[in-house]
CSV table of N, CA and C in Angstrom, one decimal:
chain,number,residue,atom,x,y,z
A,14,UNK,N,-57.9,205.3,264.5
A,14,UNK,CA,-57.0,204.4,265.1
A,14,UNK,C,-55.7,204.2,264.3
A,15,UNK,N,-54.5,203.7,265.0
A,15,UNK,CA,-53.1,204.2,264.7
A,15,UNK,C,-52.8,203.0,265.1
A,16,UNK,N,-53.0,201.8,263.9
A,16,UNK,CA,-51.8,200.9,264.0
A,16,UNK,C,-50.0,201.1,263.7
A,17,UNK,N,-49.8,200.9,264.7
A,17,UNK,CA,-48.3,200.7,264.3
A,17,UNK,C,-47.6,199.0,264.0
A,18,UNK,N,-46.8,199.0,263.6
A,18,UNK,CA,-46.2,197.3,262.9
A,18,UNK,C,-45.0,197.8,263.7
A,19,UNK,N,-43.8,197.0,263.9
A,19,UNK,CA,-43.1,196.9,264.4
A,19,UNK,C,-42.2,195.5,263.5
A,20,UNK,N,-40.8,195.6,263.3
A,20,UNK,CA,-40.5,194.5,262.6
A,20,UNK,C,-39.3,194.4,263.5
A,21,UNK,N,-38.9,193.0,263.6
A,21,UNK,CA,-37.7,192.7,264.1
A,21,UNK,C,-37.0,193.2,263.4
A,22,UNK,N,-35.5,192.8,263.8
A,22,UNK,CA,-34.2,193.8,263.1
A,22,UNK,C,-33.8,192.7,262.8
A,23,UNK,N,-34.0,190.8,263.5
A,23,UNK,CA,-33.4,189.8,263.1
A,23,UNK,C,-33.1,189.4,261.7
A,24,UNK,N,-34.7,189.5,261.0
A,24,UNK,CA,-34.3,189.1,259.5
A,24,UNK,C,-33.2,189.6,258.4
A,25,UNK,N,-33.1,190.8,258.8
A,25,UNK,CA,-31.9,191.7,258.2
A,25,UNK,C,-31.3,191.4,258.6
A,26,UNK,N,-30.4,190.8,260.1
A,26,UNK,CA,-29.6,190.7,260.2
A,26,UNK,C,-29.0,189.1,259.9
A,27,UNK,N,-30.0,188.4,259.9
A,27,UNK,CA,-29.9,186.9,259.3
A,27,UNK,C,-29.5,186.9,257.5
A,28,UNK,N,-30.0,187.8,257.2
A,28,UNK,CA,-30.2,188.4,255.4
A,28,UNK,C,-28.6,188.5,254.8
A,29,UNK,N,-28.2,189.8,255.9
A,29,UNK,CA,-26.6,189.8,255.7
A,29,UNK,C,-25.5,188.9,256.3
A,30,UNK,N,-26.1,188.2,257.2
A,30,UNK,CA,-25.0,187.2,257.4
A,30,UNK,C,-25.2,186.0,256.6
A,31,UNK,N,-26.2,185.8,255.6
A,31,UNK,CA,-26.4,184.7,255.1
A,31,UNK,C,-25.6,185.1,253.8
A,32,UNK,N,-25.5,186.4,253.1
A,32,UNK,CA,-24.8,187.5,252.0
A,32,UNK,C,-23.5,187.2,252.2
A,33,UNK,N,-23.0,187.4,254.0
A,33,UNK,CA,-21.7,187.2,253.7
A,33,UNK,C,-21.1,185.9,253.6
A,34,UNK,N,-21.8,185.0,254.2
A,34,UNK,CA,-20.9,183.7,254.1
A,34,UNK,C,-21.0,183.7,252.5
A,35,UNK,N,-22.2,183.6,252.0
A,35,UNK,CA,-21.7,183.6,250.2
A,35,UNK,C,-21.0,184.4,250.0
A,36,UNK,N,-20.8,185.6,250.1
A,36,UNK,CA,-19.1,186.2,249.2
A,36,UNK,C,-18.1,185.0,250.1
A,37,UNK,N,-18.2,184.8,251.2
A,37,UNK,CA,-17.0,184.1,251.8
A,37,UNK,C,-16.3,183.2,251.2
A,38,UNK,N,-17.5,182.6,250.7
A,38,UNK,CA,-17.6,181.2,250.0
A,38,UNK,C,-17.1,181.2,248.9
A,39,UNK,N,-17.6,182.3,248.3
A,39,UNK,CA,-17.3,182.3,246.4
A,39,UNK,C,-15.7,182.9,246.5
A,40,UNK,N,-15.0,183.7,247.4
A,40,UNK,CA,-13.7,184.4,247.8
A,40,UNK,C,-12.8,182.7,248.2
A,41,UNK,N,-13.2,182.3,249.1
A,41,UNK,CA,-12.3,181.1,249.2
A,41,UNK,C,-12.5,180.1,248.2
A,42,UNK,N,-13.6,180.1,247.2
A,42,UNK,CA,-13.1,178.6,246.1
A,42,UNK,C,-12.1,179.6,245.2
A,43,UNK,N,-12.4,180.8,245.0
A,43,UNK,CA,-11.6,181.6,243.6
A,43,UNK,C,-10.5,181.7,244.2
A,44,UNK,N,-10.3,181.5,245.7
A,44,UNK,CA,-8.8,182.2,245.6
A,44,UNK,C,-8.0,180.7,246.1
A,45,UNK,N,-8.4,179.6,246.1
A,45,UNK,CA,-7.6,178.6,246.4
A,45,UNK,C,-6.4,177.8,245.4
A,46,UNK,N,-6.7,178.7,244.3
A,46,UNK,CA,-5.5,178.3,243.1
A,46,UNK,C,-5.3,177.0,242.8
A,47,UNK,N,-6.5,176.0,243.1
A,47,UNK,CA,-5.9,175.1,242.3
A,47,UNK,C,-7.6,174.5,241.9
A,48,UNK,N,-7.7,173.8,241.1
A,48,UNK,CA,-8.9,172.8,239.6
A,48,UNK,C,-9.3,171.6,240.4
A,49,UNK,N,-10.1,171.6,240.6
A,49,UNK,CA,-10.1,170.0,241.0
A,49,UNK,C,-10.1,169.2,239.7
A,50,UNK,N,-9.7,167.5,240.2
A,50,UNK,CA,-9.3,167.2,238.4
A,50,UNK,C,-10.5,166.6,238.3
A,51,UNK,N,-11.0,166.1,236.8
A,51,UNK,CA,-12.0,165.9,236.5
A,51,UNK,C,-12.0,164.4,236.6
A,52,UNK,N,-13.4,164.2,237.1
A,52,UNK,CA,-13.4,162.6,237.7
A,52,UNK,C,-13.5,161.8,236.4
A,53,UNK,N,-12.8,160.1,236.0
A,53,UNK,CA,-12.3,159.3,234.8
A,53,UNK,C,-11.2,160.3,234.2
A,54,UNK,N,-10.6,160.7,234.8
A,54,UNK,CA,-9.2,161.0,233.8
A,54,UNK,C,-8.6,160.7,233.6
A,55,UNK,N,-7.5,160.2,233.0
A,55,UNK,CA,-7.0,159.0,232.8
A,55,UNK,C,-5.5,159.3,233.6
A,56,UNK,N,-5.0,158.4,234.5
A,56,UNK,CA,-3.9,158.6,235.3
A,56,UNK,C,-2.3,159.0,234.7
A,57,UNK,N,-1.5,159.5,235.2
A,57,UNK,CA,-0.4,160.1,234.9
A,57,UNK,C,0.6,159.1,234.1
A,58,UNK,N,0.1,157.9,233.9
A,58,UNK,CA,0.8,156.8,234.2
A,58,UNK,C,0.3,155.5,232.6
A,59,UNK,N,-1.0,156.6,232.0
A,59,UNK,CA,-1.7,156.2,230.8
A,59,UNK,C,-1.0,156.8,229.8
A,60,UNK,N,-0.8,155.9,228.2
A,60,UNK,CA,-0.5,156.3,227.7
A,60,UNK,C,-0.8,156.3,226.1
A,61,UNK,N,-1.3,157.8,225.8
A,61,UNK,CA,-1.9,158.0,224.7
A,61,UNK,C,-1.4,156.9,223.4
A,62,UNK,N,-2.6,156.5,222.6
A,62,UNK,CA,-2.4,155.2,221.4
A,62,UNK,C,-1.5,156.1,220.4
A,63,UNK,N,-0.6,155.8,219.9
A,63,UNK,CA,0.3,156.2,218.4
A,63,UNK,C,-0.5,156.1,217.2
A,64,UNK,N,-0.3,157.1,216.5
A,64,UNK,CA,-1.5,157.0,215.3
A,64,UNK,C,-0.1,157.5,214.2
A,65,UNK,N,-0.5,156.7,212.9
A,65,UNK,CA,0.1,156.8,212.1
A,65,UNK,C,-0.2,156.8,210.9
A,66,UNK,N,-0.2,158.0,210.3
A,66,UNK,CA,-0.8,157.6,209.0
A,66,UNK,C,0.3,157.0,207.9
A,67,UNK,N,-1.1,155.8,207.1
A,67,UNK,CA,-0.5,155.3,205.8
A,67,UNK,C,-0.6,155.6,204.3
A,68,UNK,N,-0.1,156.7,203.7
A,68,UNK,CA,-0.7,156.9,202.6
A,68,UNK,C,-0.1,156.0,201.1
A,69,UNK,N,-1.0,155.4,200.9
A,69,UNK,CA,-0.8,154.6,199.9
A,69,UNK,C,-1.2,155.3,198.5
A,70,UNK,N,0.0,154.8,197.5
A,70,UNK,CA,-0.6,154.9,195.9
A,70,UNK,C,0.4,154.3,195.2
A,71,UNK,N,-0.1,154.3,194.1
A,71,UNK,CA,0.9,153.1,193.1
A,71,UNK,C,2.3,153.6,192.9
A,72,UNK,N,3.4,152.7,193.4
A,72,UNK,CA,2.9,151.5,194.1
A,72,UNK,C,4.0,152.0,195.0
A,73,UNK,N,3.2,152.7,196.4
A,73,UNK,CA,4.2,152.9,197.4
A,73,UNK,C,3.6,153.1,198.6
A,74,UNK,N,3.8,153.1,199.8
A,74,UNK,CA,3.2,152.9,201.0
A,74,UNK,C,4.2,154.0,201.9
A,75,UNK,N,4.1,154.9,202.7
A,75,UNK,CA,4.8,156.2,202.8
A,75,UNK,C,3.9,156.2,204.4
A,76,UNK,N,5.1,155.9,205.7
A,76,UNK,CA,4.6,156.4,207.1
A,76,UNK,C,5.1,157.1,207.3
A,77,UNK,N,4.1,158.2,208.1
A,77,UNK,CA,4.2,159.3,209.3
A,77,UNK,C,3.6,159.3,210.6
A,78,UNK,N,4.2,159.4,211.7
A,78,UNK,CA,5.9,158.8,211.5
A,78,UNK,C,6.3,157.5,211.0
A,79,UNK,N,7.4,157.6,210.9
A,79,UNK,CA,8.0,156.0,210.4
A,79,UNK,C,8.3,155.2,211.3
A,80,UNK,N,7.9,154.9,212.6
A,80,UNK,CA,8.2,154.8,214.0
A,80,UNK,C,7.0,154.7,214.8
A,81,UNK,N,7.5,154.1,215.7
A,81,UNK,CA,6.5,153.8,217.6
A,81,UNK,C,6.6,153.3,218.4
A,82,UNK,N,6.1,154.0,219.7
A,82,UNK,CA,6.2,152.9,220.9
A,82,UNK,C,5.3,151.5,220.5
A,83,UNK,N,6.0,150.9,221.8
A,83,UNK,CA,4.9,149.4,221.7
A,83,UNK,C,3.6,149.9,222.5
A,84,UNK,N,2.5,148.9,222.2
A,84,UNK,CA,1.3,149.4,222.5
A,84,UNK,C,0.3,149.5,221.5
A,85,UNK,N,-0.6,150.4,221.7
A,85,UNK,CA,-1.6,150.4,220.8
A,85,UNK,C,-1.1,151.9,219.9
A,86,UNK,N,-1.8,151.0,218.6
A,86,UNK,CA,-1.2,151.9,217.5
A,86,UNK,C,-2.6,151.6,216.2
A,87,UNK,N,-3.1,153.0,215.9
A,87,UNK,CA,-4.2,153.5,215.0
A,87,UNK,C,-3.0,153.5,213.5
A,88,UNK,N,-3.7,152.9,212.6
A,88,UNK,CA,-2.9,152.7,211.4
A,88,UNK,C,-4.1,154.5,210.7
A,89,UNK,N,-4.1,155.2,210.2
A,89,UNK,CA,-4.9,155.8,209.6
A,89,UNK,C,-4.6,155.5,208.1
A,90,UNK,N,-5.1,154.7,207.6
A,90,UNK,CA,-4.5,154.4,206.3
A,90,UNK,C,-5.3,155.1,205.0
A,91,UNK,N,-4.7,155.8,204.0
A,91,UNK,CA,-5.6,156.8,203.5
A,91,UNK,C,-5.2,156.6,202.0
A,92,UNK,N,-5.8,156.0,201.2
A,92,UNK,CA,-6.0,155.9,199.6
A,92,UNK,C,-5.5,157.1,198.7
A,93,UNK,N,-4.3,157.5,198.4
A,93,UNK,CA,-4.2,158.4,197.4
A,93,UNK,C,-4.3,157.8,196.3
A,94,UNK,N,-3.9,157.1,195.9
A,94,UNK,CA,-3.8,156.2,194.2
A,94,UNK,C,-5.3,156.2,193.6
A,95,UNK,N,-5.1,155.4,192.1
A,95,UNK,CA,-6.2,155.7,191.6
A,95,UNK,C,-6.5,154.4,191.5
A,96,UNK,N,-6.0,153.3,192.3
A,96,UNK,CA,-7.1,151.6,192.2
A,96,UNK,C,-7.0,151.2,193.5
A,97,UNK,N,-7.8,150.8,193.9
A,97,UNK,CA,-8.1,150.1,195.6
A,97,UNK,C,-6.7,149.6,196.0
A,98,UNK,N,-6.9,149.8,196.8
A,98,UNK,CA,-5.7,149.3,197.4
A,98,UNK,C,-5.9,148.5,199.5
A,99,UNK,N,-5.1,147.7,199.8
A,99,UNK,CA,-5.8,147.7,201.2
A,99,UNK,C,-4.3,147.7,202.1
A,100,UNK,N,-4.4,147.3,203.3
A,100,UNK,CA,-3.2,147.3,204.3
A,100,UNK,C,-3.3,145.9,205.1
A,101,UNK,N,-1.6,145.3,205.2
A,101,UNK,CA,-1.4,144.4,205.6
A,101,UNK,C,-0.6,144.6,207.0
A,102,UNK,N,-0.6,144.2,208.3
A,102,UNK,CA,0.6,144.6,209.2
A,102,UNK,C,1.0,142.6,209.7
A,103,UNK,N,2.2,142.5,209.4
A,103,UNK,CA,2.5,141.2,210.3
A,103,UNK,C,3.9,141.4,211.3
A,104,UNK,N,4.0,141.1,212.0
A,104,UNK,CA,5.1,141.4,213.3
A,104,UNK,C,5.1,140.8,214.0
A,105,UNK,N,5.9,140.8,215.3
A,105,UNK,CA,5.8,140.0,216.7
A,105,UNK,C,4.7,140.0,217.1
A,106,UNK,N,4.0,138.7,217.3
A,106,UNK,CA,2.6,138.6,217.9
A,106,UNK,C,1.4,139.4,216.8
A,107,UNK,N,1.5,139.5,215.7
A,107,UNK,CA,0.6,140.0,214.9
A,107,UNK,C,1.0,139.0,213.3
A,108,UNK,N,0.0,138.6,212.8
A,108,UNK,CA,-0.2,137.5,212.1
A,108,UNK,C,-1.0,137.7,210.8
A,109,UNK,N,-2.4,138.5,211.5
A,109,UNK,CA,-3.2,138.7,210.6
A,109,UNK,C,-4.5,140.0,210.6
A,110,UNK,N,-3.4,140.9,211.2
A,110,UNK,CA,-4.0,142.2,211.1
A,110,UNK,C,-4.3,143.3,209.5
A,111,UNK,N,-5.3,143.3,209.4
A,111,UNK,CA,-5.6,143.8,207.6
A,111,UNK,C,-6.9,144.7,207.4
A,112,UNK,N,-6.7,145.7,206.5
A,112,UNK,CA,-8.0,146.3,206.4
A,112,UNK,C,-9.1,145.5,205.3
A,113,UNK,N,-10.1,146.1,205.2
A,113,UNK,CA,-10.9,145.7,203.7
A,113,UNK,C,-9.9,146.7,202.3
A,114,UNK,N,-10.3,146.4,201.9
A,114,UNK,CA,-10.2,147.0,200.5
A,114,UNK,C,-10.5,148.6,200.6
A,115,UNK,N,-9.6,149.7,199.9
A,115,UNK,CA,-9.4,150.6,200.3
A,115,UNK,C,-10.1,151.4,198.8
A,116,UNK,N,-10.9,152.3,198.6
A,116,UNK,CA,-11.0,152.5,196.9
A,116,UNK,C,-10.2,153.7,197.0
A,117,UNK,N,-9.9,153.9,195.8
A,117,UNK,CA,-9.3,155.1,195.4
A,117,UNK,C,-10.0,156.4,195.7
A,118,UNK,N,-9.2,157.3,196.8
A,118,UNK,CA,-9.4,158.5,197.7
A,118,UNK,C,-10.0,158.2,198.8
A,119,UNK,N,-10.2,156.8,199.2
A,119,UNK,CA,-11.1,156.1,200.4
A,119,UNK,C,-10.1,156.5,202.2
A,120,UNK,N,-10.5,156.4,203.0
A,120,UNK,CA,-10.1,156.3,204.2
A,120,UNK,C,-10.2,155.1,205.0
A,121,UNK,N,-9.6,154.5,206.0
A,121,UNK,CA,-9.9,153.7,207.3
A,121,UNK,C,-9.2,153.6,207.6
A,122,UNK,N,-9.4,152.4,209.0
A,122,UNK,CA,-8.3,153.0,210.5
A,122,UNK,C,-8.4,151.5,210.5
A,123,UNK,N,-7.2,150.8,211.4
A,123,UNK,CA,-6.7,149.7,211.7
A,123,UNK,C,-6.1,150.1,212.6
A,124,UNK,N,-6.6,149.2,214.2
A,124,UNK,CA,-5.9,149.3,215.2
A,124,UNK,C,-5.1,148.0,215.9
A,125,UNK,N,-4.1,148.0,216.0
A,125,UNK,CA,-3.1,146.9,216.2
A,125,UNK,C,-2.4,147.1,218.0
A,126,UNK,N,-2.3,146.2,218.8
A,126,UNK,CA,-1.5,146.7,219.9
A,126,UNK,C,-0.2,145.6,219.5
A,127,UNK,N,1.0,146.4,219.2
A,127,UNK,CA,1.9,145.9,219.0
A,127,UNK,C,3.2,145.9,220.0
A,128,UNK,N,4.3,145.2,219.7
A,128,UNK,CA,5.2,144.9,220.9
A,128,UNK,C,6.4,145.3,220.3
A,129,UNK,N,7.6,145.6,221.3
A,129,UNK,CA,9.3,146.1,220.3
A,129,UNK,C,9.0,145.0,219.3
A,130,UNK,N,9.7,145.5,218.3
A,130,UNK,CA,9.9,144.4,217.1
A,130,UNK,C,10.0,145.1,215.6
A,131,UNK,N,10.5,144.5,215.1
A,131,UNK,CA,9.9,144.7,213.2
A,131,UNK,C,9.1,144.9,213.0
A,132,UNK,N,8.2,145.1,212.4
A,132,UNK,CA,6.8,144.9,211.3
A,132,UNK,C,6.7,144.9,210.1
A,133,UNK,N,6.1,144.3,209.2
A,133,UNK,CA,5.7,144.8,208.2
A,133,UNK,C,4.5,145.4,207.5
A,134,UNK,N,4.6,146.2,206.6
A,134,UNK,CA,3.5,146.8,206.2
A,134,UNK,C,3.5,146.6,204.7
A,135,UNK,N,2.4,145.8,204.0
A,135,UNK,CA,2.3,145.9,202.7
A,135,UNK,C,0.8,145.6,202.6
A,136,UNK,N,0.9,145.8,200.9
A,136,UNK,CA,-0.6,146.1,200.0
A,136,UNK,C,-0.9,144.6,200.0
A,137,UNK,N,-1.7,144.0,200.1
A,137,UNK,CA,-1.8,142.6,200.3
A,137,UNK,C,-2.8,142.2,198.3
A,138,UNK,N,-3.2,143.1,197.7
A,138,UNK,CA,-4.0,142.9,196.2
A,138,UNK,C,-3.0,142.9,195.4
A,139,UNK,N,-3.2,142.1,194.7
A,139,UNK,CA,-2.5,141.7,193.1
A,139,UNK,C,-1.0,141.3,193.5
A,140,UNK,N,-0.5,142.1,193.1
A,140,UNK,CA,1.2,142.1,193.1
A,140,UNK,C,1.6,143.5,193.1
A,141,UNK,N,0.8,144.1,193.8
A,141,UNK,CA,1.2,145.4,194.3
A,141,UNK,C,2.2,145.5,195.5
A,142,UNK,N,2.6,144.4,196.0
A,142,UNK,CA,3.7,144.0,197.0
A,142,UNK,C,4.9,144.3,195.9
A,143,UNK,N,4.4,143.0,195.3
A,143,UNK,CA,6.0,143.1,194.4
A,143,UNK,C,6.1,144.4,194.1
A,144,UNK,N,5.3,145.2,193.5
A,144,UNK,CA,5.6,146.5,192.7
A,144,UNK,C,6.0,147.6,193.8
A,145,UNK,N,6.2,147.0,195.1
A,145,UNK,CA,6.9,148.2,195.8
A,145,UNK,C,6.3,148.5,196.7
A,146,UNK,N,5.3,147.9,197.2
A,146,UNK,CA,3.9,148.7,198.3
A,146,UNK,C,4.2,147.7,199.5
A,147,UNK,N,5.5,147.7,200.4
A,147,UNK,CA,5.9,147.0,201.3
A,147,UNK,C,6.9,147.8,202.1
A,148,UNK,N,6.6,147.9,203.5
A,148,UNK,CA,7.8,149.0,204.3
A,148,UNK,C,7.7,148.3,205.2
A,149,UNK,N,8.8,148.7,206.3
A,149,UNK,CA,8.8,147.9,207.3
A,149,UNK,C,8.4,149.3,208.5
A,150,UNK,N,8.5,149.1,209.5
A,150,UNK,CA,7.7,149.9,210.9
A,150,UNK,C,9.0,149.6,212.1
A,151,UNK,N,9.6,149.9,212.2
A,151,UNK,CA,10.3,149.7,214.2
A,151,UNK,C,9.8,150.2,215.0
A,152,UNK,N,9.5,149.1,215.9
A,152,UNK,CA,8.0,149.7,217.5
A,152,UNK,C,9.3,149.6,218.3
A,153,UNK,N,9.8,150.6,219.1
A,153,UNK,CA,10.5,150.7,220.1
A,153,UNK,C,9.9,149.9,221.5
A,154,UNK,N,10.4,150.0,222.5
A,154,UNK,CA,9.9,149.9,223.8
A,154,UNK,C,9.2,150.3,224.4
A,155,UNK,N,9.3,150.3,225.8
A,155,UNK,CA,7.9,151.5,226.2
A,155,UNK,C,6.7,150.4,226.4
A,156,UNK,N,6.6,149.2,226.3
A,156,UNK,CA,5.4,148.5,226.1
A,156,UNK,C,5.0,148.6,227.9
A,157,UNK,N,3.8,148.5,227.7
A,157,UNK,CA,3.1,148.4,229.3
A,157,UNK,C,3.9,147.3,230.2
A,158,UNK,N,4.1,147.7,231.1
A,158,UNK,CA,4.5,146.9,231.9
A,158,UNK,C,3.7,145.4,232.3
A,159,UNK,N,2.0,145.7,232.3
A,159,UNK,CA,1.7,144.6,232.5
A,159,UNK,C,0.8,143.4,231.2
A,160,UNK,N,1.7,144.0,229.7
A,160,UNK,CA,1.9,142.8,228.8
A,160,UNK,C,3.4,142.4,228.5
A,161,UNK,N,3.0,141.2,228.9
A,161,UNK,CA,4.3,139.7,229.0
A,161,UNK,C,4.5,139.9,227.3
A,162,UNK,N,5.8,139.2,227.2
A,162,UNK,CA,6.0,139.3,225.9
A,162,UNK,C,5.7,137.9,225.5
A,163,UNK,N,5.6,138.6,224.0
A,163,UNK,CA,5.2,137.4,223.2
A,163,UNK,C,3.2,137.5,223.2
A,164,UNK,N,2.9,138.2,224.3
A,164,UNK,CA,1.7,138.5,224.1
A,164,UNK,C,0.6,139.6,223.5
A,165,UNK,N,1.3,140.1,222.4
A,165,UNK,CA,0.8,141.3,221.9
A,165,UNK,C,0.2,140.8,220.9
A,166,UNK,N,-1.4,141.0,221.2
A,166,UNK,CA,-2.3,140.3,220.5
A,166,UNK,C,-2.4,141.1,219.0
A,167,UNK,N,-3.2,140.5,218.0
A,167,UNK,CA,-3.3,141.4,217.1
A,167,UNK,C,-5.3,141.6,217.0
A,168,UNK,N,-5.3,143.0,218.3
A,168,UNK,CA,-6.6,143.1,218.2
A,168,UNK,C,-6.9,144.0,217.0
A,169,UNK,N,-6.8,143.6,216.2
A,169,UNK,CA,-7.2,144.8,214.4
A,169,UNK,C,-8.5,144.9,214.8
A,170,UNK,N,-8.7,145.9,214.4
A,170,UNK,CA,-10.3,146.7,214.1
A,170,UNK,C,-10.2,147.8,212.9
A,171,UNK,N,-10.7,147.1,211.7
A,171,UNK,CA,-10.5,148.1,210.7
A,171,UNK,C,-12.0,148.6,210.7
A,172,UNK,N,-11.9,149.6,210.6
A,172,UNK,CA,-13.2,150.8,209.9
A,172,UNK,C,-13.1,151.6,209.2
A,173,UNK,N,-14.1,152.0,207.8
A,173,UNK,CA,-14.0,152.6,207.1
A,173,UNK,C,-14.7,154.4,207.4
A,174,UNK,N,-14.4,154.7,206.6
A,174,UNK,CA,-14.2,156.4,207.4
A,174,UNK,C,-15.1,157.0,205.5
């Protein structure tokens, strides 16, 4: 006895039309030339914090840059000298922003959101002020539109590194 099977032709032909919508598919996202953006990204309109390092040693206090917008500003304050030393900022709307105590070759960060204005920057231990360890800072403009002046808090967050 002589079975024969017989197969439809559908599945093959369901097989390759299922083949081509995928090339279709992977041809139209590659060739659409553009990223989609990645979702939390921060809008066109955000603006990255100023970071500035402070390298301190006896007895001098040295920024890079020497300069900033208003806003939020990372102090990177970094111990070259050879006795502790710490960092003081007072300015418009900032009163009592300060690190801990810095030891010799030590690191840490002080974050300040500051407003146009003056500032100052000094060693707040001993009389390391007097001996020179005091500079001033100019925050230009540019502050967010939606802090009123006179309101630039002094949110300090010092951490050691």
């Amino acid at each position: 006895m002589v079975v024969h099977c017989f197969r439809s032709p559908r599945p093959a032909r369901d097989g390759v039309k299922f083949l081509a919508l995928i090339a279709l598919t992977a041809a139209t996202a590659c060739s659409s030339g553009s990223t989609p953006a990645p979702t939390g990204s921060p809008s066109a309109s955000a603006k990255p914090a100023t970071t500035i390092t402070v390298t301190m040693k006896e007895y001098s206090l040295a920024l890079s840059p020497a300069h900033a917008a208003a806003g939020t500003v990372t102090f990177v304050v970094d111990n070259a000298g050879a006795v502790a030393h710490a960092l003081t900022v007072a300015g418009p709307g900032v009163s009592d922003a300060h690190t801990s105590t810095v030891p010799p070759g030590g690191k840490t960060r002080l974050t300040v959101t500051l407003q146009a204005g003056s500032y100052e920057l000094w060693c707040p231990i001993g009389n390391h002020r007097e001996l020179g360890m005091d500079t001033r800072l100019q925050v230009g403009g540019n502050s967010p539109a939606s802090q009123a002046p006179g309101s630039a808090a002094a949110t300090a967050t010092a951490t050691g590194q």
